[in-house]
Short mmCIF file of C-alpha atoms and ligand atoms in Angstrom, two decimals:
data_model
loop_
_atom_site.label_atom_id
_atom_site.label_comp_id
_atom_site.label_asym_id
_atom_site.label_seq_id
_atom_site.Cartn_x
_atom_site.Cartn_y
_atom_site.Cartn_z
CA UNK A 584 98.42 -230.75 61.45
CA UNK A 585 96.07 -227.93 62.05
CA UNK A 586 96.65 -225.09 63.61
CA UNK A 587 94.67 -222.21 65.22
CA UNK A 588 94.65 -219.05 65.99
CA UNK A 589 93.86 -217.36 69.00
CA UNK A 590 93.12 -213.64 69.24
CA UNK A 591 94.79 -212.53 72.40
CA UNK A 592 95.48 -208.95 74.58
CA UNK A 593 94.39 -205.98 72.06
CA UNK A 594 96.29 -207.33 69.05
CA UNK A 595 98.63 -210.34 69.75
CA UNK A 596 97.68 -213.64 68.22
CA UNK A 597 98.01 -217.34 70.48
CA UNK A 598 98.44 -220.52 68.71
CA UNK A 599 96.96 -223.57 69.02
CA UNK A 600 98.74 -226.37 67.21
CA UNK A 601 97.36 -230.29 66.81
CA UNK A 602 98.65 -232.93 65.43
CA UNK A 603 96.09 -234.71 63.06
CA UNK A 604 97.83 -238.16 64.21
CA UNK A 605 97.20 -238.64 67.73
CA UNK A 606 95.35 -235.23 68.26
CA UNK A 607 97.99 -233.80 70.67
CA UNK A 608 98.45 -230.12 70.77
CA UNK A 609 100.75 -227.21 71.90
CA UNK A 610 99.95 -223.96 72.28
CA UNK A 611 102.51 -221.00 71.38
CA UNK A 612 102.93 -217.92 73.20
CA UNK A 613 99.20 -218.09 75.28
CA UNK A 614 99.28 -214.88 76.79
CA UNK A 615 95.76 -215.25 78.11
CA UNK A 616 95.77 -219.04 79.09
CA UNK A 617 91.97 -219.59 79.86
CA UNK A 618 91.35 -218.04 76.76
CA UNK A 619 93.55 -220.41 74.43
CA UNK A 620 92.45 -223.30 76.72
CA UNK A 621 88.68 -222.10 76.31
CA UNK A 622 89.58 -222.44 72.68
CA UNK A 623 91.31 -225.91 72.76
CA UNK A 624 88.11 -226.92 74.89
CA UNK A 625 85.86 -226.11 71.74
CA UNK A 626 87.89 -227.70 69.18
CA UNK A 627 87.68 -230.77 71.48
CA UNK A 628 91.09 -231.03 72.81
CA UNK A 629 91.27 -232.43 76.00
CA UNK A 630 93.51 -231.48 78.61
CA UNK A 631 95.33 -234.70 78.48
CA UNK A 632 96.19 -233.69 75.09
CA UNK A 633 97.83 -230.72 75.57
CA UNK A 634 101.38 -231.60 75.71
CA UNK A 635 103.57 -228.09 75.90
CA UNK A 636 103.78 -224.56 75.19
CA UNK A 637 106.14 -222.95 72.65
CA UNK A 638 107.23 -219.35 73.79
CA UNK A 639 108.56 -217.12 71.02
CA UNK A 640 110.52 -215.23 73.33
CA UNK A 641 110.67 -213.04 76.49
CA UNK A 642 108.32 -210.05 76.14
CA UNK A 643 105.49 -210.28 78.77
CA UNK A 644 103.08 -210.00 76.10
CA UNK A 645 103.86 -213.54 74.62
CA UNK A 646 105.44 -215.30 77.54
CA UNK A 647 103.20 -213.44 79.99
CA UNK A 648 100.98 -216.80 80.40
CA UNK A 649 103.79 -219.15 80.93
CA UNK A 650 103.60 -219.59 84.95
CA UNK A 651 99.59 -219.75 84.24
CA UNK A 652 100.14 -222.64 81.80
CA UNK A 653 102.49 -224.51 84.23
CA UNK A 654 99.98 -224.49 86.82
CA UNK A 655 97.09 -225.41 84.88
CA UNK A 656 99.26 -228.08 83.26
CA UNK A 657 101.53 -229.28 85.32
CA UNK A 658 104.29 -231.34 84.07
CA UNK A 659 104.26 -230.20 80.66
CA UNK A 660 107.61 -228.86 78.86
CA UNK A 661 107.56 -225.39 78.35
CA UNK A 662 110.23 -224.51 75.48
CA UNK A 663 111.78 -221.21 74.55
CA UNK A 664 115.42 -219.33 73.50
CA UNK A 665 116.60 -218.03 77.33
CA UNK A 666 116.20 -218.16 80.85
CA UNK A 667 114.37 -214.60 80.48
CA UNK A 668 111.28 -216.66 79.94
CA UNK A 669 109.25 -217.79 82.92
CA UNK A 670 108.81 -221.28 83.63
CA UNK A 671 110.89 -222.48 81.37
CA UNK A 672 111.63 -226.04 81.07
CA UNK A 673 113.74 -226.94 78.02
CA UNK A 674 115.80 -224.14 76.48
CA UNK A 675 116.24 -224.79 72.84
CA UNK A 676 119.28 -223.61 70.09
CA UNK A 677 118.97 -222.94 66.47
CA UNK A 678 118.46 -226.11 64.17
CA UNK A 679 116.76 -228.00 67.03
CA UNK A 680 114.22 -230.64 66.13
CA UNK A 681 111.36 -230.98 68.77
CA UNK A 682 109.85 -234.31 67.22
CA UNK A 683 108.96 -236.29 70.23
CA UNK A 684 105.88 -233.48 70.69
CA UNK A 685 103.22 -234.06 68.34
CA UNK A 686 102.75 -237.52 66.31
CA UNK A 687 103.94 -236.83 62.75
CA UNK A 688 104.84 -232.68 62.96
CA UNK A 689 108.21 -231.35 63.00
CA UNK A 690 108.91 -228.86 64.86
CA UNK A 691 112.59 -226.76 64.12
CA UNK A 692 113.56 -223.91 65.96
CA UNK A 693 115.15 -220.76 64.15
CA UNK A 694 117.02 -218.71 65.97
CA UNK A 695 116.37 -215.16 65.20
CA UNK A 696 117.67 -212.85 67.53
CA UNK A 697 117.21 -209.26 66.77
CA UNK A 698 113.37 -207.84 68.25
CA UNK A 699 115.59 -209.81 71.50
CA UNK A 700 118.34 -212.08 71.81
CA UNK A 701 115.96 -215.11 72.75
CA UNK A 702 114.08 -214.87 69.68
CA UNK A 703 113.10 -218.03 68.19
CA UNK A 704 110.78 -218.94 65.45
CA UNK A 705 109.01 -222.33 65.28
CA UNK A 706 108.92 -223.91 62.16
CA UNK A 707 106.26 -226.65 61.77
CA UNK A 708 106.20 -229.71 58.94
CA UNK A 709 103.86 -232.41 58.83
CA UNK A 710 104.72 -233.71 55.44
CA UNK A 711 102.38 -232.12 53.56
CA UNK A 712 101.73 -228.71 55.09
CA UNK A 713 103.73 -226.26 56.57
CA UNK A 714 103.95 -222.97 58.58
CA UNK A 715 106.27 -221.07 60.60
CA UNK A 716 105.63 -219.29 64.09
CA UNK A 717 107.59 -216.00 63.35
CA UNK A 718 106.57 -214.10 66.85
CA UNK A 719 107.61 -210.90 66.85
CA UNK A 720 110.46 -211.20 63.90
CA UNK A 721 108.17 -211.51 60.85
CA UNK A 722 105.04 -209.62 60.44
CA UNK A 723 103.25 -209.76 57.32
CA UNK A 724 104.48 -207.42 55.50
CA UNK A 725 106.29 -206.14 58.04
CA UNK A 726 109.02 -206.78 60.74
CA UNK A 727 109.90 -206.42 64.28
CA UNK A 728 111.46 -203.39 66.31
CA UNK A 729 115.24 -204.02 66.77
CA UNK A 730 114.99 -204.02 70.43
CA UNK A 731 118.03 -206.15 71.29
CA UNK A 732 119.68 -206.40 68.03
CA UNK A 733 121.09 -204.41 64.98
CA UNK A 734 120.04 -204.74 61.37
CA UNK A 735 122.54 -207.48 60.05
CA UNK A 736 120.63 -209.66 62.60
CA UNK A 737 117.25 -209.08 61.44
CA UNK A 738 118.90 -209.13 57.46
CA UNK A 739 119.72 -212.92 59.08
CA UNK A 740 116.74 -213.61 60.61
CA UNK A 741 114.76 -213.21 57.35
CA UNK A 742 117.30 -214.67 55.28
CA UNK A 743 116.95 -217.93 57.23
CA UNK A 744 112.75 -217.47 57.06
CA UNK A 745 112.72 -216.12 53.00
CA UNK A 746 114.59 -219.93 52.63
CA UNK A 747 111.98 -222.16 53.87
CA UNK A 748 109.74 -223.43 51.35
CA UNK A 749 107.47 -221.49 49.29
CA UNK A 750 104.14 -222.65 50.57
CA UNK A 751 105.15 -221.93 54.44
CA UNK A 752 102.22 -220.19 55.95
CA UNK A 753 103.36 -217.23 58.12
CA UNK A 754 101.64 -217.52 61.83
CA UNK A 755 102.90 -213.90 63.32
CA UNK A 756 102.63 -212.80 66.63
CA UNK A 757 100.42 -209.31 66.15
CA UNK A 758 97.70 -207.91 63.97
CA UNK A 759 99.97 -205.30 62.51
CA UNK A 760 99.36 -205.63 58.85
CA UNK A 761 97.00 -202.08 57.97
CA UNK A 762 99.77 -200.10 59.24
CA UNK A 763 102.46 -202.65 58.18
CA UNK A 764 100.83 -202.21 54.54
CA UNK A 765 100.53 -198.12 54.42
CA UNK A 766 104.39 -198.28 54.91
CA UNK A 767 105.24 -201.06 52.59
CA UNK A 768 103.09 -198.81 49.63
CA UNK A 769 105.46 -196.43 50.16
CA UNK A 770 108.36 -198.35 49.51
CA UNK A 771 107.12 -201.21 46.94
CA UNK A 772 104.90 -201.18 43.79
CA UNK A 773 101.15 -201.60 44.16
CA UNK A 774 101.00 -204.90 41.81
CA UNK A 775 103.33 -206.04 44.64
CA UNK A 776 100.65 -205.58 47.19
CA UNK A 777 97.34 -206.11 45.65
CA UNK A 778 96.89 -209.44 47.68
CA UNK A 779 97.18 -208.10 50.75
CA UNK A 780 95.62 -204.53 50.12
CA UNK A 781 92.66 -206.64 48.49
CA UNK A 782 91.97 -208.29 51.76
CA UNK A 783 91.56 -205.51 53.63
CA UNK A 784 89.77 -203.94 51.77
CA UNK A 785 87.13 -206.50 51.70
CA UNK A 786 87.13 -206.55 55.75
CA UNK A 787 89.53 -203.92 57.14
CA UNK A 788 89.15 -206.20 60.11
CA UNK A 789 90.65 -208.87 58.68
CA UNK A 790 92.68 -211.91 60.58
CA UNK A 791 95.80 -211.72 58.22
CA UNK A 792 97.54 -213.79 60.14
CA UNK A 793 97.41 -217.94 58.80
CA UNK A 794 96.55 -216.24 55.12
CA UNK A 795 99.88 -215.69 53.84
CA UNK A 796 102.63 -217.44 52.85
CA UNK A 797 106.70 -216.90 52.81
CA UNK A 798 106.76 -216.72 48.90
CA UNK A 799 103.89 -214.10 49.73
CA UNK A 800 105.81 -212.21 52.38
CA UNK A 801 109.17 -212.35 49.65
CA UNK A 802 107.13 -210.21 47.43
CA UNK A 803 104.94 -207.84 49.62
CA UNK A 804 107.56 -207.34 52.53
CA UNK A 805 110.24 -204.40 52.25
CA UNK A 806 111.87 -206.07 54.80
CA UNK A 807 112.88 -209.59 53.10
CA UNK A 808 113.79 -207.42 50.09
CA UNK A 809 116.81 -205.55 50.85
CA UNK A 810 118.95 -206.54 48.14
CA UNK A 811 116.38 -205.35 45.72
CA UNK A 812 117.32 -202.69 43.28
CA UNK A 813 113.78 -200.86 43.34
CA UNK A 814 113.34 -200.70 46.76
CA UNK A 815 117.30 -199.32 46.96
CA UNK A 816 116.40 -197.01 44.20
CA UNK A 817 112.85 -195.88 46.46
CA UNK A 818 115.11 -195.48 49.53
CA UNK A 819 117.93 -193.35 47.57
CA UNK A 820 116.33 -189.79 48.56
CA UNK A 821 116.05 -190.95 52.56
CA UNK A 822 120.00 -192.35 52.51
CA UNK A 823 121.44 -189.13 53.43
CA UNK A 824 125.10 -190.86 52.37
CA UNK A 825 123.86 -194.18 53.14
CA UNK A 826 125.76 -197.22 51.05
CA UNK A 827 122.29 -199.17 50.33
CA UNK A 828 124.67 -201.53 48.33
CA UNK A 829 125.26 -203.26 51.72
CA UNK A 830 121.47 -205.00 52.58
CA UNK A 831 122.03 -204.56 56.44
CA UNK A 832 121.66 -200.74 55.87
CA UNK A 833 118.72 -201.40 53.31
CA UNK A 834 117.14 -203.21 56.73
CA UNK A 835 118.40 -200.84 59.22
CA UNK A 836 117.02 -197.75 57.01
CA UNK A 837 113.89 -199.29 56.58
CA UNK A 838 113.10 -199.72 59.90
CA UNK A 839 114.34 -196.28 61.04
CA UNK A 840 111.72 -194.69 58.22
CA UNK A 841 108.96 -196.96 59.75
CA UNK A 842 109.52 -196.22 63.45
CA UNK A 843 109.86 -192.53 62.47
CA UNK A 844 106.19 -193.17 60.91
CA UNK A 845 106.42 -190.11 58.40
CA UNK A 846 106.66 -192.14 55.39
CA UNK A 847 103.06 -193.85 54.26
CA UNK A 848 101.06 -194.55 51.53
CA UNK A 849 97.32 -194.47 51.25
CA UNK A 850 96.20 -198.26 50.18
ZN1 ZN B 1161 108.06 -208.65 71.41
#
């Protein structure tokens, strides 16, 4: 399996996944379809090879190429979480296996409703390798605005994504991580951080996306580490009566203090 990432739109990333069997590929969430099939095109896929498209969910931004796709590539599934997404073709539920797709990859959809309802995240196995489409749920270091949802979902969401296996490599759906990273030194200790912070350092431009990996994102992510007593004991002065003994209010709390944007470190 490799997979490839396509810089999209000002900061969202496209996917291109192939299978390393029969050389098939999907992409996920092409916002900008001659783009990702530009891309495809120069890693050799041919058309005939590209076999479906993977939306993460609704938001024009990552399902905005969807009626594009199906008209380039006609006849091709087009999978996603609701009928929200355009030219949808096979709606999918939590826990479902998409095998019949690419030779010798599994594909398992997570349901993780929160950023919207239709959220899914695709998780990808070929054996050997893995790595996880998290859209907009999962950022590294970092999550997504609870647009449709309330914190016990996102606590969920990242429950279910902190238990896949350590060496899943996180595939997100933005560039978010400088900004992700000034909050998270605010909230977690610097050892904590150094691998990310090192990157970007070294290229502030940095594609972070691909680089990481969940045990990774368990350590340098406030978000997958609400039930931790240091970050509880960071958040105590912003609780304002707050119980942070209950990890959904860890999770709501920290996303309030990064959407208000006041509370940043310098890296
Ligand atoms: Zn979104």
């Amino acid at each position: 399996m490799k997979v490839h990432p396509v810089p999209v739109r000002d900061d969202n990333y496209a996917y291109i996944v192939q299978s390393s069997v029969d050389g098939k590929a999907v992409f996920v969430d092409p916002y900008d379809v001659p783009t990702v099939h530009k891309a495809a095109s120069s890693l050799g896929i041919s058309d005939d090879n590209i076999v479906g498209l993977l939306t993460t969910h609704h938001h024009h931004d990552h399902s905005g190429g969807n009626e594009k796709f199906a008209s380039t590539f006609p006849n091709r599934p087009i999978f996603g979480g609701s009928n929200q997404i355009p030219a949808l073709t096979n709606q999918v539920k939590d826990s479902q296996k998409l095998n019949d797709l690419l030779q010798g990859v599994e594909i398992t959809c997570l349901a993780t409703p929160c950023h919207t309802q239709d959220h899914i995240c695709y998780h990808l196995s070929d054996g050997g390798e893995n790595g996880v489409m998290t859209g907009d749920t999962l950022f590294i270091s970092g999550s997504g605005r609870f647009f449709e949802g309330q914190p016990h979902e996102m606590l969920a969401a990242m429950d279910k994504l902190s238990a896949l296996p350590d060496n899943t490599i996180v595939y997100c759906g933005h560039e978010y991580t400088k900004a992700n990273v000034a909050f998270s030194a605010a909230v977690l200790d610097k050892d904590d951080l150094k691998k990310v912070v090192d990157q970007l350092k070294a290229d502030s431009n940095a594609v972070t996306t691909g680089v990481y990996s969940i045990a990774d994102e368990r350590r340098h992510n406030p978000f997958m580490r609400c039930r931790d007593p240091a970050v509880k004991t960071k958040l105590t002065k912003y609780a304002e009566g707050k119980n942070l003994d209950d990890p959904a209010t860890v999770m709501g709390l920290l996303r309030q203090l990064k959407n208000d944007g006041t509370l940043k470190a310098n890296i």
